Coordinates of N, CA and C in Angstrom, one line a residue:
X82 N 0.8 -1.2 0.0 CA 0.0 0.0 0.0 C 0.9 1.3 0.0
X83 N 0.2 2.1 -1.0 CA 1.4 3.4 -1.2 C 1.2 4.3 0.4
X84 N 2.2 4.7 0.9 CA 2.0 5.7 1.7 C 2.2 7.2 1.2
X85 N 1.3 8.1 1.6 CA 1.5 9.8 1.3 C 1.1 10.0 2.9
X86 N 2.2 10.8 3.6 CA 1.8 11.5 4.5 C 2.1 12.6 4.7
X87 N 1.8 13.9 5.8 CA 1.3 15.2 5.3 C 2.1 15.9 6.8
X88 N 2.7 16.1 7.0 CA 3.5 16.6 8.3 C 3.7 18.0 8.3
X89 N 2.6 18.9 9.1 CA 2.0 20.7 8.9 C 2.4 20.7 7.3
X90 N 1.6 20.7 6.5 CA 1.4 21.3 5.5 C 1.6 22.4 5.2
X91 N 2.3 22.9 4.3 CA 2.3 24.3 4.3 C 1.3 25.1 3.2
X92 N 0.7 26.1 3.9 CA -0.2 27.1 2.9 C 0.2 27.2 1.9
X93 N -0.1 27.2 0.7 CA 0.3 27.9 -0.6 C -0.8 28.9 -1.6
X94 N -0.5 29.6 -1.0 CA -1.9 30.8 -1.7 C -2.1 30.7 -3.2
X95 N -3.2 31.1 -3.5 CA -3.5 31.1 -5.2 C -2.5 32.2 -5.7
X96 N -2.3 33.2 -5.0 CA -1.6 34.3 -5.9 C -0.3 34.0 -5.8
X97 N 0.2 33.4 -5.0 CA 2.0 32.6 -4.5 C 2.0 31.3 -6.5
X98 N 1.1 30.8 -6.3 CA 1.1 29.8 -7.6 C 1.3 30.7 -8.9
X99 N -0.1 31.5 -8.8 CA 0.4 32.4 -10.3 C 1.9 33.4 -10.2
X100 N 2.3 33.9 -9.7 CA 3.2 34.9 -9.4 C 4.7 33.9 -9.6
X101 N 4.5 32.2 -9.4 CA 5.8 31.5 -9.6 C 5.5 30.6 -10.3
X102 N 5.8 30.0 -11.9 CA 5.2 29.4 -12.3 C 5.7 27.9 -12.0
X103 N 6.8 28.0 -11.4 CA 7.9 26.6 -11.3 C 7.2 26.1 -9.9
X104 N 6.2 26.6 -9.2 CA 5.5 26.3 -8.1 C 4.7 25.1 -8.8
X105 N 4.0 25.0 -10.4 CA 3.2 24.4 -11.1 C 4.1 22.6 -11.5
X106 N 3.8 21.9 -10.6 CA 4.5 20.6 -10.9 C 5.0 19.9 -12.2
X107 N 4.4 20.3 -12.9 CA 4.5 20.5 -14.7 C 4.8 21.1 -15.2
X108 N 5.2 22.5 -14.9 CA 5.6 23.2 -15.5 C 7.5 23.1 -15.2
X109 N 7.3 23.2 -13.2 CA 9.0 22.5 -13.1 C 9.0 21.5 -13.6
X110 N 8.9 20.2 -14.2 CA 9.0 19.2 -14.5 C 9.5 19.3 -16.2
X111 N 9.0 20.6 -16.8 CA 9.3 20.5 -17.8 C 10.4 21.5 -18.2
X112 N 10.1 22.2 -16.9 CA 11.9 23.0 -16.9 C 13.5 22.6 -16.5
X113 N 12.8 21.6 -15.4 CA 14.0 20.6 -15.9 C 14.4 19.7 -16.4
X114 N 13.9 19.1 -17.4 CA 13.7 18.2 -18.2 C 15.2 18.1 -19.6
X115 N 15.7 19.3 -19.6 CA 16.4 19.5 -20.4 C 17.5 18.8 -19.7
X116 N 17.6 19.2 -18.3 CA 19.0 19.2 -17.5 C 19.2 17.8 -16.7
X117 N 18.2 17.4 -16.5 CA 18.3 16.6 -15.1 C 19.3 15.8 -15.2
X118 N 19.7 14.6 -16.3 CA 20.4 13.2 -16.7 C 21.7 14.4 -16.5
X119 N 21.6 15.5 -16.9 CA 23.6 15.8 -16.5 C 23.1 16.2 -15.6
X120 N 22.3 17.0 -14.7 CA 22.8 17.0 -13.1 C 23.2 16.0 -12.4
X121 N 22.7 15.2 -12.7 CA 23.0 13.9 -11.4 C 23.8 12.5 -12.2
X122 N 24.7 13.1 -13.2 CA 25.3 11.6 -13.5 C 25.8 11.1 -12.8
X123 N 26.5 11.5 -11.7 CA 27.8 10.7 -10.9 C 26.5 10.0 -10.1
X124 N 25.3 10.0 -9.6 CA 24.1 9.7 -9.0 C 24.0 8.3 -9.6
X125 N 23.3 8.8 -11.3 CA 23.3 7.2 -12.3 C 24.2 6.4 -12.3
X126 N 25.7 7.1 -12.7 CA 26.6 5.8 -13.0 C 26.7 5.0 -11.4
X127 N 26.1 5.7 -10.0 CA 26.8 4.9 -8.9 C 25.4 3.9 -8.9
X128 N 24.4 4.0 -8.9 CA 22.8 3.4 -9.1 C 23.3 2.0 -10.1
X129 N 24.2 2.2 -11.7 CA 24.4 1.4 -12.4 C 24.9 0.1 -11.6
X130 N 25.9 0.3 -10.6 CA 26.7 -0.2 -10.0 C 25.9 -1.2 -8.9
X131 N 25.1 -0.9 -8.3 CA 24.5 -1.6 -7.1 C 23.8 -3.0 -7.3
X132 N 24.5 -3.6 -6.7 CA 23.7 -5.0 -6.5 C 23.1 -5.3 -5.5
X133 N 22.1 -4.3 -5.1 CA 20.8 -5.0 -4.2 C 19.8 -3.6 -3.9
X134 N 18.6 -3.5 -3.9 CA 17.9 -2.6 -3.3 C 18.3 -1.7 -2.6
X135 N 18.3 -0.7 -2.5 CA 18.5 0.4 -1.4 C 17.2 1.1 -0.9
X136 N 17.5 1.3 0.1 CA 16.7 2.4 1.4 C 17.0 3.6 0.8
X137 N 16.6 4.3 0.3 CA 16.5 6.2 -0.7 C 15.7 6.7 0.3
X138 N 16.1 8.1 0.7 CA 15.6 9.1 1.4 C 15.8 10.0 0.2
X139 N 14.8 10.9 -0.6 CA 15.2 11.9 -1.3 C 14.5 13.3 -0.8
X140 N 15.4 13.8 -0.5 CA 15.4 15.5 0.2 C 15.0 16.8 -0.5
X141 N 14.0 16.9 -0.2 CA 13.4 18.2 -1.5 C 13.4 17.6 -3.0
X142 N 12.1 16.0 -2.8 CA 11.9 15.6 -4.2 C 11.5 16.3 -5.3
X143 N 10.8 17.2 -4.7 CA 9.7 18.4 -5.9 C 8.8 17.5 -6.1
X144 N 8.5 17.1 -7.9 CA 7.6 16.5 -8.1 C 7.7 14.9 -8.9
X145 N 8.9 14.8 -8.1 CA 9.5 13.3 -8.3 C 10.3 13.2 -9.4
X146 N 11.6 14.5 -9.6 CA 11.8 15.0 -10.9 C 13.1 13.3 -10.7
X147 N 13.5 13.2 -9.7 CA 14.7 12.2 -9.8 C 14.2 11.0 -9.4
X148 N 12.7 10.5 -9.5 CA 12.2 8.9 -8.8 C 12.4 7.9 -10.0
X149 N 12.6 8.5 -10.9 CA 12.8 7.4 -12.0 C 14.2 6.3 -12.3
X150 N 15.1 7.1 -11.7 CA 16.1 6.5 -11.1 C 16.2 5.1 -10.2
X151 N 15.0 5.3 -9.5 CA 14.8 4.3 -8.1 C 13.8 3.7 -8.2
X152 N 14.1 3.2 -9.5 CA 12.5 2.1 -10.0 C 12.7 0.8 -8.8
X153 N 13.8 0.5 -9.1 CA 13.8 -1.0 -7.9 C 14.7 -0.9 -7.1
X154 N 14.1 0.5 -5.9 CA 14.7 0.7 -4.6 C 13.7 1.3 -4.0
X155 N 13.9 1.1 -2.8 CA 12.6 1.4 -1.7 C 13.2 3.1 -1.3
X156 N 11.9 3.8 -2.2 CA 11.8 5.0 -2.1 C 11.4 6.1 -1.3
X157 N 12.0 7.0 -0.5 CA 11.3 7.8 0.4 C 11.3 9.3 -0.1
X158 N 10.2 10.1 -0.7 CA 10.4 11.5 -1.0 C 9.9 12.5 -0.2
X159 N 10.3 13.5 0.3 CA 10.2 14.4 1.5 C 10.2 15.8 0.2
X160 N 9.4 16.6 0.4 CA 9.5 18.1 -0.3 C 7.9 18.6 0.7
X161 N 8.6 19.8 0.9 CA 7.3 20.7 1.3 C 6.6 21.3 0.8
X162 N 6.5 21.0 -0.5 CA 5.2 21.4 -1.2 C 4.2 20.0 -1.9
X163 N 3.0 20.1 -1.1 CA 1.8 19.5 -1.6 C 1.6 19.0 -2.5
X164 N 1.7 20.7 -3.6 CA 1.0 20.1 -4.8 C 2.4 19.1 -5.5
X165 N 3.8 19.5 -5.6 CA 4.8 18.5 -5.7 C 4.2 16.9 -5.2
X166 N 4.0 16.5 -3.9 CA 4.0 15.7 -3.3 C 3.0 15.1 -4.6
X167 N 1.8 15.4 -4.4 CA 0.6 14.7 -4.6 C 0.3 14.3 -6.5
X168 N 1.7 14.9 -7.1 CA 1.6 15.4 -8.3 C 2.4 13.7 -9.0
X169 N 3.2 13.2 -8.2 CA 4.3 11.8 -7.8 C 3.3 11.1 -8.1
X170 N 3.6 10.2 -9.1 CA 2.6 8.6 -9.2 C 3.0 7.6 -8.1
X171 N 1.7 7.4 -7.6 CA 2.3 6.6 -6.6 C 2.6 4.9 -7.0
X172 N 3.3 4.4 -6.2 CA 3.8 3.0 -6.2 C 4.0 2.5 -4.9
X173 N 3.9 1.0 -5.0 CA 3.8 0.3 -3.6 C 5.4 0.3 -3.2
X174 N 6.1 0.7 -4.1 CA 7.3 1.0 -3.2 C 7.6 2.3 -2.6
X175 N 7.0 3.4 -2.7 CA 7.2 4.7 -2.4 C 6.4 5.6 -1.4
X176 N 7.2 5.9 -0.4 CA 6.7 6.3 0.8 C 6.9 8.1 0.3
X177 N 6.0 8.8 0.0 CA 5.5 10.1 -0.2 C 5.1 11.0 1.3
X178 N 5.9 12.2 1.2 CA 6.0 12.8 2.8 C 5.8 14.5 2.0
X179 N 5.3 15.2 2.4 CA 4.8 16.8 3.0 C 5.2 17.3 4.0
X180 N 6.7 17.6 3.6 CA 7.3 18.0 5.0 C 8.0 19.3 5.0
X181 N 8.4 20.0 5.3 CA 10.1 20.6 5.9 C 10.8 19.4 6.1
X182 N 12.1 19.8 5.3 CA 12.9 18.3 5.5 C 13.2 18.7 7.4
X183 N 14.0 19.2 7.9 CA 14.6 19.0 9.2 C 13.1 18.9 10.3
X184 N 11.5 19.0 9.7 CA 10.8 19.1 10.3 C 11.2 17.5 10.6
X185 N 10.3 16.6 9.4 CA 10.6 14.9 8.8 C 11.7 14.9 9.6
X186 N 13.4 15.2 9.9 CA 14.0 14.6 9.9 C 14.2 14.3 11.5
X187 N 13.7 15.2 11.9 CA 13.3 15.3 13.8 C 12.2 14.7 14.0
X188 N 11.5 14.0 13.3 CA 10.6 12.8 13.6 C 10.9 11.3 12.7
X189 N 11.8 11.6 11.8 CA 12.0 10.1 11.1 C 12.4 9.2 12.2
X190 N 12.6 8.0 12.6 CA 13.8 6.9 13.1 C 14.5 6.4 11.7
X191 N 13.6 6.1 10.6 CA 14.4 5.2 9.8 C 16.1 5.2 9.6
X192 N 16.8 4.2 9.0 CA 17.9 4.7 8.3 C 18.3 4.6 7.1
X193 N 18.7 4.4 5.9 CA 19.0 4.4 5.0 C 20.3 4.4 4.4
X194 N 20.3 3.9 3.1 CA 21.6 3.3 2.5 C 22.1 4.0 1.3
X195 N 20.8 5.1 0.9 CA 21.5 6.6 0.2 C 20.5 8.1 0.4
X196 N 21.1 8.9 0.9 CA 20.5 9.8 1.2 C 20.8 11.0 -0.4
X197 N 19.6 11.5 -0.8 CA 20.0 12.5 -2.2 C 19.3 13.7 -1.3
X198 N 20.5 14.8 -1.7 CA 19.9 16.3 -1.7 C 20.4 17.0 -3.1
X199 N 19.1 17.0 -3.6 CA 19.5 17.5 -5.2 C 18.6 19.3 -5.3
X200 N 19.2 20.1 -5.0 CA 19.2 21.2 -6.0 C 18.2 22.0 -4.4
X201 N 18.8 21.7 -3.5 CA 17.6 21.7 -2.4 C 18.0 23.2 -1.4
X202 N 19.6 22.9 -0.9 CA 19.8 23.7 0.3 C 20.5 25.5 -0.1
X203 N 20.4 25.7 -1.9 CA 20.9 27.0 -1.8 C 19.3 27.6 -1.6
X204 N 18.2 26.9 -1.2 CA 16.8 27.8 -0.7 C 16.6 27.7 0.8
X205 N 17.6 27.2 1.3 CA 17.5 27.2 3.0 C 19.1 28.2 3.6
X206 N 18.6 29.0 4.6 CA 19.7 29.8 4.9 C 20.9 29.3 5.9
X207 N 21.8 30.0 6.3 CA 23.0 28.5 6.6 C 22.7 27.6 8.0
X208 N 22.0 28.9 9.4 CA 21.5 27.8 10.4 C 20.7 26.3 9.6
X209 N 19.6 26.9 8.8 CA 18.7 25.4 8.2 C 19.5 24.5 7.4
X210 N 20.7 24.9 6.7 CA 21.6 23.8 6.3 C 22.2 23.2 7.2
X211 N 22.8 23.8 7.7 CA 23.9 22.9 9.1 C 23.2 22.2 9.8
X212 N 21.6 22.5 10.2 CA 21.0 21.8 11.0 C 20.4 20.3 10.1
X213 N 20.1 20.5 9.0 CA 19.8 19.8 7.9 C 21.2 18.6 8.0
X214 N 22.3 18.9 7.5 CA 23.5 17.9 7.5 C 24.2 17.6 9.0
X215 N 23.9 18.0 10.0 CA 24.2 17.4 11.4 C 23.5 16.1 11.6
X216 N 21.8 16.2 11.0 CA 21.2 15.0 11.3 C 21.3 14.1 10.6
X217 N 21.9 13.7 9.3 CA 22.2 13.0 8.6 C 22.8 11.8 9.1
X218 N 24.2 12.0 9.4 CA 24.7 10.6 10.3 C 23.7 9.5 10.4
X219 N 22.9 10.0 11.3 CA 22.3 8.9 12.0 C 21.3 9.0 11.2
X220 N 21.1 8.9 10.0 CA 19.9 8.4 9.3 C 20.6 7.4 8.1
X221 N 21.6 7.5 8.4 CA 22.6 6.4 7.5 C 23.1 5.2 8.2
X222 N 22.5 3.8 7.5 CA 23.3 2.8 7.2 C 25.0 2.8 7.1
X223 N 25.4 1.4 8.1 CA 26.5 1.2 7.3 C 26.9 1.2 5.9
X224 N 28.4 1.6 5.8 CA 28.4 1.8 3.9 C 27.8 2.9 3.4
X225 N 26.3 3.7 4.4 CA 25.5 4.7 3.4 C 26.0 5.4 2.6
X226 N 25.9 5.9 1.9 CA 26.5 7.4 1.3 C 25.1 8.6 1.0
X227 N 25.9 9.6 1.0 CA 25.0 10.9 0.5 C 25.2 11.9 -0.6
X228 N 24.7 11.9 -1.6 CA 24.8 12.5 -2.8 C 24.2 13.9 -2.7
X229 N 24.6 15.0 -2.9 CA 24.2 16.3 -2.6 C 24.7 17.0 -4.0
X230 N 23.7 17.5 -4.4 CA 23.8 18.7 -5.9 C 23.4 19.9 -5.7
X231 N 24.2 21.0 -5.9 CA 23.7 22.8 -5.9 C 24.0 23.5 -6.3
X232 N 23.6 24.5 -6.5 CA 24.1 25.4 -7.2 C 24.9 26.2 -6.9
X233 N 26.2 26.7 -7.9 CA 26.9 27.7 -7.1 C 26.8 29.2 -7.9
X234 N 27.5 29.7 -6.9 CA 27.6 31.1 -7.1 C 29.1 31.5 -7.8
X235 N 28.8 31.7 -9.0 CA 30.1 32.0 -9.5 C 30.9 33.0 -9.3
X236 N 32.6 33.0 -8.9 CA 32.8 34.3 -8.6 C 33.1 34.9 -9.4
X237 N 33.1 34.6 -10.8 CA 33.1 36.0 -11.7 C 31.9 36.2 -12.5
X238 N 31.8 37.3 -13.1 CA 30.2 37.7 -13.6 C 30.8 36.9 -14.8
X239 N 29.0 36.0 -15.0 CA 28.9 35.5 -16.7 C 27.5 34.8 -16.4
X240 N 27.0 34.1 -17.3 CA 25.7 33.7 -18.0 C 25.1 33.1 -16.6
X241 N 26.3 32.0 -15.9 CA 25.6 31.6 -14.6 C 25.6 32.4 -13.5
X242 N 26.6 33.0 -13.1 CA 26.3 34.6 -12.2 C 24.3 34.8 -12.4
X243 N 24.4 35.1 -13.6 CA 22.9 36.0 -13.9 C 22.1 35.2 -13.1
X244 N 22.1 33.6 -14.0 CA 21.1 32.5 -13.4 C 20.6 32.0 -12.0
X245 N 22.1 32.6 -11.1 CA 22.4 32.0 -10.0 C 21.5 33.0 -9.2
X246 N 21.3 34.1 -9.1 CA 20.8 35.4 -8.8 C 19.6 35.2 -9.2
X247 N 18.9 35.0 -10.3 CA 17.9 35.0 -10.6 C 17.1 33.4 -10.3
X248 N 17.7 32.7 -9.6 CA 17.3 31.2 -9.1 C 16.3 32.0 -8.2
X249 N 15.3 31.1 -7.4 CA 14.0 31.0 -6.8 C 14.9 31.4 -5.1
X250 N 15.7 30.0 -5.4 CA 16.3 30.2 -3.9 C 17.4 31.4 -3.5
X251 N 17.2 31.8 -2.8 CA 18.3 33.0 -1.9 C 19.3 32.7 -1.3
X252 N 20.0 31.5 -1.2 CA 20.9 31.5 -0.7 C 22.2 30.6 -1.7
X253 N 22.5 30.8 -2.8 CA 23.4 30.2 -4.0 C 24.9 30.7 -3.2
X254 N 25.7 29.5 -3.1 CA 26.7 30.0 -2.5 C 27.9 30.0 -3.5
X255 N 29.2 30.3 -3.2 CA 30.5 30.2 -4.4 C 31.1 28.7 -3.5
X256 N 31.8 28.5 -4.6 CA 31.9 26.4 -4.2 C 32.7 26.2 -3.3
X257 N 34.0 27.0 -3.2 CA 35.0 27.1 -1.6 C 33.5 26.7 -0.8
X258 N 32.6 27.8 -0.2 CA 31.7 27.6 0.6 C 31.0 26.4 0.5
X259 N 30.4 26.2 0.1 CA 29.8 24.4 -0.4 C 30.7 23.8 0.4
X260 N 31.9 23.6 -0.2 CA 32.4 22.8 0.2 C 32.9 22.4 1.6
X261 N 33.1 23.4 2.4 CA 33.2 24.2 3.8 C 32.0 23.2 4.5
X262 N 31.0 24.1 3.9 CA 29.8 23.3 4.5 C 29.6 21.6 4.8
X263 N 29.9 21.0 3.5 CA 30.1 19.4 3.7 C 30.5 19.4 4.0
X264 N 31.7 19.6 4.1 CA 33.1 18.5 4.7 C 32.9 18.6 6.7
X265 N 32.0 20.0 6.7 CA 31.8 20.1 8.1 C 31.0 18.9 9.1
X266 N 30.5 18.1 8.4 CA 29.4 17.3 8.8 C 29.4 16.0 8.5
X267 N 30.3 15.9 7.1 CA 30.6 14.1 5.8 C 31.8 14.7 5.6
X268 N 32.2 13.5 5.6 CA 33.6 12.7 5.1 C 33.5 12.8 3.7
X269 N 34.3 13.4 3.2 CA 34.3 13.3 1.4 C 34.6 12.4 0.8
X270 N 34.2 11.7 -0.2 CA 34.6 10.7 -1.0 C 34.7 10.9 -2.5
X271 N 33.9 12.3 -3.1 CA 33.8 12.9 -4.2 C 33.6 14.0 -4.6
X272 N 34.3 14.5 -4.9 CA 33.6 16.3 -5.4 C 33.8 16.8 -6.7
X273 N 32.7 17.7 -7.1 CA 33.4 18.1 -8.8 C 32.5 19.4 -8.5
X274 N 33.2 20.4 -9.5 CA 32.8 21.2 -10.1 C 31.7 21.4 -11.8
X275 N 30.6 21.6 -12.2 CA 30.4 21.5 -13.0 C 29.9 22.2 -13.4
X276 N 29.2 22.6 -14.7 CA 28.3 23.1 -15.5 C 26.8 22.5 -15.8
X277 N 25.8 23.3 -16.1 CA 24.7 22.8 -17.0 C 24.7 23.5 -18.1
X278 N 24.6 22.2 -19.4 CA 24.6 23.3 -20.6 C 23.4 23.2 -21.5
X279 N 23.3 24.3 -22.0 CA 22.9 24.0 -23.5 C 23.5 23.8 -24.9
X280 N 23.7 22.6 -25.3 CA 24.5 22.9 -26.2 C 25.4 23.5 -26.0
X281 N 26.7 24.2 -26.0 CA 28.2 24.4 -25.6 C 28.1 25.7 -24.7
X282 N 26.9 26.1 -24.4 CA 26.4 27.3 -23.4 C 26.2 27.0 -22.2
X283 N 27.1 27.3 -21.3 CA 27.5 27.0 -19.7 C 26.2 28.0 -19.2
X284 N 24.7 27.3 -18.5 CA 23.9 27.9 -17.7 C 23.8 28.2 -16.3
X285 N 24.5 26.6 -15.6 CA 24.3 26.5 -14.6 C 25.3 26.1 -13.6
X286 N 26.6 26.5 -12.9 CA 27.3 26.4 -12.4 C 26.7 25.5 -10.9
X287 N 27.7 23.8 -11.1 CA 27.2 22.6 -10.0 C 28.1 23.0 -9.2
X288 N 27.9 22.1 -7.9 CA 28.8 21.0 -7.2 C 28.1 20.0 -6.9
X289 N 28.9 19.0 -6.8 CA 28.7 17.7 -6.6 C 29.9 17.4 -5.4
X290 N 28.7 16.8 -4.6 CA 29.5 16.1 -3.5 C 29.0 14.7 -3.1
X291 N 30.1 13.9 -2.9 CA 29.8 12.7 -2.5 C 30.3 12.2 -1.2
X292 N 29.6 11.6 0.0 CA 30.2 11.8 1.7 C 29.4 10.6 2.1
X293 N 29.9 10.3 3.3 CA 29.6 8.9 4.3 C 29.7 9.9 5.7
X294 N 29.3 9.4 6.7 CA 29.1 9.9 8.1 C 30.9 9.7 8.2
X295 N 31.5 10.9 9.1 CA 32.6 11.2 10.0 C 32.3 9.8 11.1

């Protein structure tokens, strides 16, 4: 039986929807559609690799832009928006949550054998990140790992500067800092710098990190 559960829901006004169109589960869905397979390769090729089911906690799912991935792994998606949540086809493997992640994360017990934070924490300011990656540890399995994707802030002006600025979320950091932040909390095992492009057109300035509990 699919589970959807709903933990304080948060309001979302009719005039908050028209005024953001990426608030529209379909309409993000089709804005990232161009990008997603290069954001999260290092994600795919490690998914290629596994020989057995995993326990997935995914952190600010949206509208299940990365569940396809985790056809045959027992799925958990957490995002605080509703209409995201409810927008997710459900399946009897997939536990669907309506939360604040560090709300969910101060009531989860579970643990898990990959934790994803994809495109989530440059919209949370730095106390709700640190408090966000302190609780992790203990929501990981032995072996676990954590896969974390964001955006950065580039330090010189160009095409991704603009983008980075003009992202939804407020808090786009430059990747020294990112990186600062991880390593404060996980053990590194991966990191890169990257791009999102269009065709030979750098849009979106990544990091990618890959970490196990200290």
């Amino acid at each position: 039986m699919v589970k959807v559960k709903i933990i304080k829901p948060p309001y979302i006004s009719h005039e908050m929807k028209l005024a953001n169109l990426l608030d529209i589960p379909v309409v993000y869905s089709l804005w990232q559609a161009p990008f997603y397979k290069q954001k999260v390769y290092h994600l795919v090729n490690y998914l290629k690799t596994a020989n057995r089911s995993l326990r997935v906690l995914d952190l600010g799912c949206g509208p299940g832009t990365n569940i396809g991935f985790f056809a045959w792994h027992h799925y958990t998606g957490v995002d605080l928006s509703l209409e995201y949540i409810q927008s997710i086809e459900k399946a009897s493997d997939r536990v669907l949550i309506c939360s604040d992640v560090n709300t969910f994360l101060d009531q989860d017990e579970s643990t898990y054998d990959l934790i994803l934070i994809n495109s989530l924490m440059h919209h949370l300011d730095t106390t709700q990140v640190n408090d966000l990656l302190s609780k992790l540890p203990a929501r990981l399995n032995p072996n676990a790992v954590v896969f974390i994707f964001d955006l950065v802030l580039p330090s010189r002006f160009s095409i991704p500067t603009i983008l980075a600025r003009l992202d939804r979320g407020n808090f786009p950091r430059k990747y020294h800092e990112w990186a600062d932040i991880f390593t404060s909390f996980l053990s590194r095992l991966e990191q890169e710098r990257y791009y999102l492009k269009l065709g030979p057109i750098k849009l979106w300035e990544m990091i990618y990190f890959k970490g196990v509990a200290k």
